[in-house]
Amino acid sequence: MNPKFEYKPFSVVWLLQIHPHDEAEKRVLQNEHHQEKACKYYRCALSIAIIIALLLCVLASQLLLFPFLFVTSQTITETVLNKDIRCDDQCRFVLVESIPEGLVYDANSTINPSIFKSWLNILTNAKSSVDIASFYWTLTNEDTQTQEPSAHQGELILEELLKLKQRGVTLRVAVNPPNSPLRSRDISALKDSGADVRVVDLPKLTDGVLHTKFWVVDNEHFYIGSANMDWRSLTQVKELGATIYNCSCLAQDLKKIFEAYWILGLPNATLPSPWPVNYSTPYNKDTPMQVNLNSTASEVYLSSSPPPLLAAGRTDDLQSIINIIDDAKQFVYISVMDYSPTVEFSHPLRYWPDIDNHLRKAIYERNVHVCLLISCWQSSRPSMFTFLRSLAALYSNKSNYNIEVKIFVVPATEAQKKIPYARVNHNKYMVTDRVAYIGTSNWSGNYFIHTAGSALVVNQTQSAGTSDTIQMQLQAVFERDWNSNYSLAFNALSSWKEKCIF
Ligand SMILES: *[C@@H]1O[C@H](CO)[C@@H](O)[C@H](O)[C@H]1NC(C)=O
Ligand SMILES: *[C@@H]1O[C@H](CO)[C@@H](O)[C@H](O)[C@H]1NC(C)=O
Ligand SMILES: *[C@@H]1O[C@H](CO)[C@@H](O)[C@H](O)[C@H]1NC(C)=O
Ligand SMILES: *[C@@H]1O[C@H](CO)[C@@H](O)[C@H](O)[C@H]1NC(C)=O
Ligand SMILES: *[C@@H]1O[C@H](CO)[C@@H](O)[C@H](O)[C@H]1NC(C)=O
Ligand SMILES: *[C@@H]1O[C@H](CO)[C@@H](O)[C@H](O)[C@H]1NC(C)=O
Ligand SMILES: *[C@@H]1O[C@H](CO)[C@@H](O)[C@H](O)[C@H]1NC(C)=O
Ligand SMILES: *[C@@H]1O[C@H](CO)[C@@H](O)[C@H](O)[C@H]1NC(C)=O
Ligand SMILES: *[C@@H]1O[C@H](CO)[C@@H](O)[C@H](O)[C@H]1NC(C)=O
């Protein structure tokens, strides 16, 4: 996977070719010398002896040097590889959330900084570049044809983005093709402000959408998570993400994913196969980056989907999820908007048990405690609840099959219910007793086969005993939601419709 492995065979070939060549030249020179001065017999014999000795030396040195240099080059390669995987940055990791207005937790509940403040912070401090991968843009009331005071935060973010060019900061935006003129307004404004915008026709390229949501700022800081470039994602939809500061190694690795979208945004772009080597990464589930996050030694990598967008070395997002589920020893807590073992929108219909099988396996083989916190709103599909009931039915206290499913319902006033596509838990993360996973995809087949998404995986098991790990913070978020009165036990619902359709 690592291109640096490749110079090993080259160095061996180089040694084999150059040394005999040098000796041949020496011999030619010596021959000329002998022809000039007619040599005496003993001198000739001496010369021949020297030449033979030299030839033997070359042969012996090659025999001796060959294994020696082979070992040395291998050691060098390993050193380079280890150095590659270690990163000296002192990264700051902040878990960030949008909690919809009117959703109130008990006193003393876990509270994280808001996505809005974190976006504003990285934008106002941006010095040279901002790169944004996005699904769609509706940051203003006009875009959604609403008059909501809570659109203010989104409008402020757009204002800051429009000011970047004047400040000498380049802004690049990769976006899925807008499906309505209302969703083109912010994009036009950005273009007018001097931003580079590329529409990535993923529907044409992979039959999916560009669903990824992340920012890379100054090649050093980044945000990744569930929030769209939508004012509702800041005040009306429940979102979770991570903002990482002072972390150039990871930011540059995320930028490689961005560059892949960027090149696919060129007119008439086609999918490269394979991807050029400069898109490849040494960081993946098998060789994660070793870096300090908030002074805690961590193993981190970024996964991506769908497979046709992956360069060498990148872990496929689905494989990352499966790997984390298989690695769990005690529990797997999942908070996703949609969960379904199907490929939606496929004709003919297609069953897709890839994730479901690994959850059932963890429950059956290792008695891992699996909790699913799923969302429910007017756009939820009925089949999702049928499959959730099937998973929840595996529960058996007697056999120690420990699976629970809950539905998280974001409360809404009559006025809030009128805001289109809002008031829902849009989180997309998983936390196990070992690992934190923060993603951008719903958990159903379509998202891993066709749609572009990405995720950040943080493993701090090597720092066990540390007081405040990312895994612990994410677990606290899950437990806060799971135990809140907004989560309803699935088995207790007589009909999901009674709670979800409003
Ligand atoms: C949940 O609890 C909060 C305060 O703890 C309360 O204000 C809210 O009405 C409750 N919501 C539901 C759905 O019971
Ligand atoms: C919140 O925490 C404080 C200090 O730990 C405690 O005194 C208080 O009773 C807690 N409140 C609730 C509602 O749990
Ligand atoms: C990032 O590093 C700079 C320079 O060392 C420092 O001033 C800043 O506070 C750091 N940012 C965070 C969020 O730690
Ligand atoms: C790889 O190299 C090409 C050609 O120089 C460049 O256009 C592209 O942006 C590079 N990609 C990355 C990820 O650096
Ligand atoms: C893209 O393809 C269309 C239709 O095949 C063609 O008219 C157009 O010139 C192409 N554009 C570029 C930049 O190659
Ligand atoms: C987490 O790190 C530990 C220790 O390095 C490793 O054994 C384990 O496989 C990792 N888990 C995942 C899911 O990457
Ligand atoms: C589950 O089994 C344990 C003993 O194995 C028992 O103490 C507990 O009450 C049972 N829980 C339920 C919900 O039946
Ligand atoms: C998946 O997520 C997107 C937004 O992130 C949402 O609009 C969509 O309805 C979700 N579900 C499906 C099945 O696409
Ligand atoms: C990391 O440090 C930042 C700033 O000091 C803090 O806000 C954040 O909560 C810390 N994160 C973790 C996981 O400890």
XYZ file of C-alpha atoms in Angstrom, residues 92-97 109-113 240-243 293-294 296 331 333 429-432 435-438 458 460 466-481:
46
model
C -6.957 19.389 19.946
C -10.126 17.373 19.571
C -13.495 18.927 20.361
C -16.767 17.020 20.168
C -19.385 19.445 18.825
C -23.183 19.250 18.699
C -26.285 16.540 31.538
C -23.287 16.400 29.208
C -23.045 19.575 27.142
C -20.654 20.036 24.221
C -19.688 23.220 22.359
C -22.973 15.622 16.053
C -19.466 16.164 14.729
C -15.854 16.744 15.667
C -13.622 19.764 15.176
C -5.288 14.095 20.664
C -5.507 16.396 23.696
C -3.613 11.376 24.840
C -20.897 -2.837 24.055
C -23.843 1.934 20.921
C -21.926 7.900 15.120
C -21.022 4.725 16.975
C -19.186 4.215 20.235
C -17.947 0.885 21.578
C -13.466 3.053 19.780
C -15.276 6.270 18.747
C -16.608 6.485 15.167
C -17.990 9.770 13.787
C -10.443 7.286 17.071
C -7.412 5.225 22.448
C -6.718 8.106 30.869
C -9.371 10.206 32.549
C -11.217 11.933 29.701
C -10.963 10.079 26.407
C -12.939 10.809 23.255
C -14.554 7.394 23.616
C -15.770 8.377 27.121
C -17.104 11.728 25.888
C -18.998 10.093 23.044
C -20.325 7.408 25.373
C -21.589 10.161 27.689
C -23.432 11.770 24.759
C -25.032 8.454 23.850
C -26.067 7.669 27.422
C -27.495 11.171 27.881
C -29.736 10.671 24.843
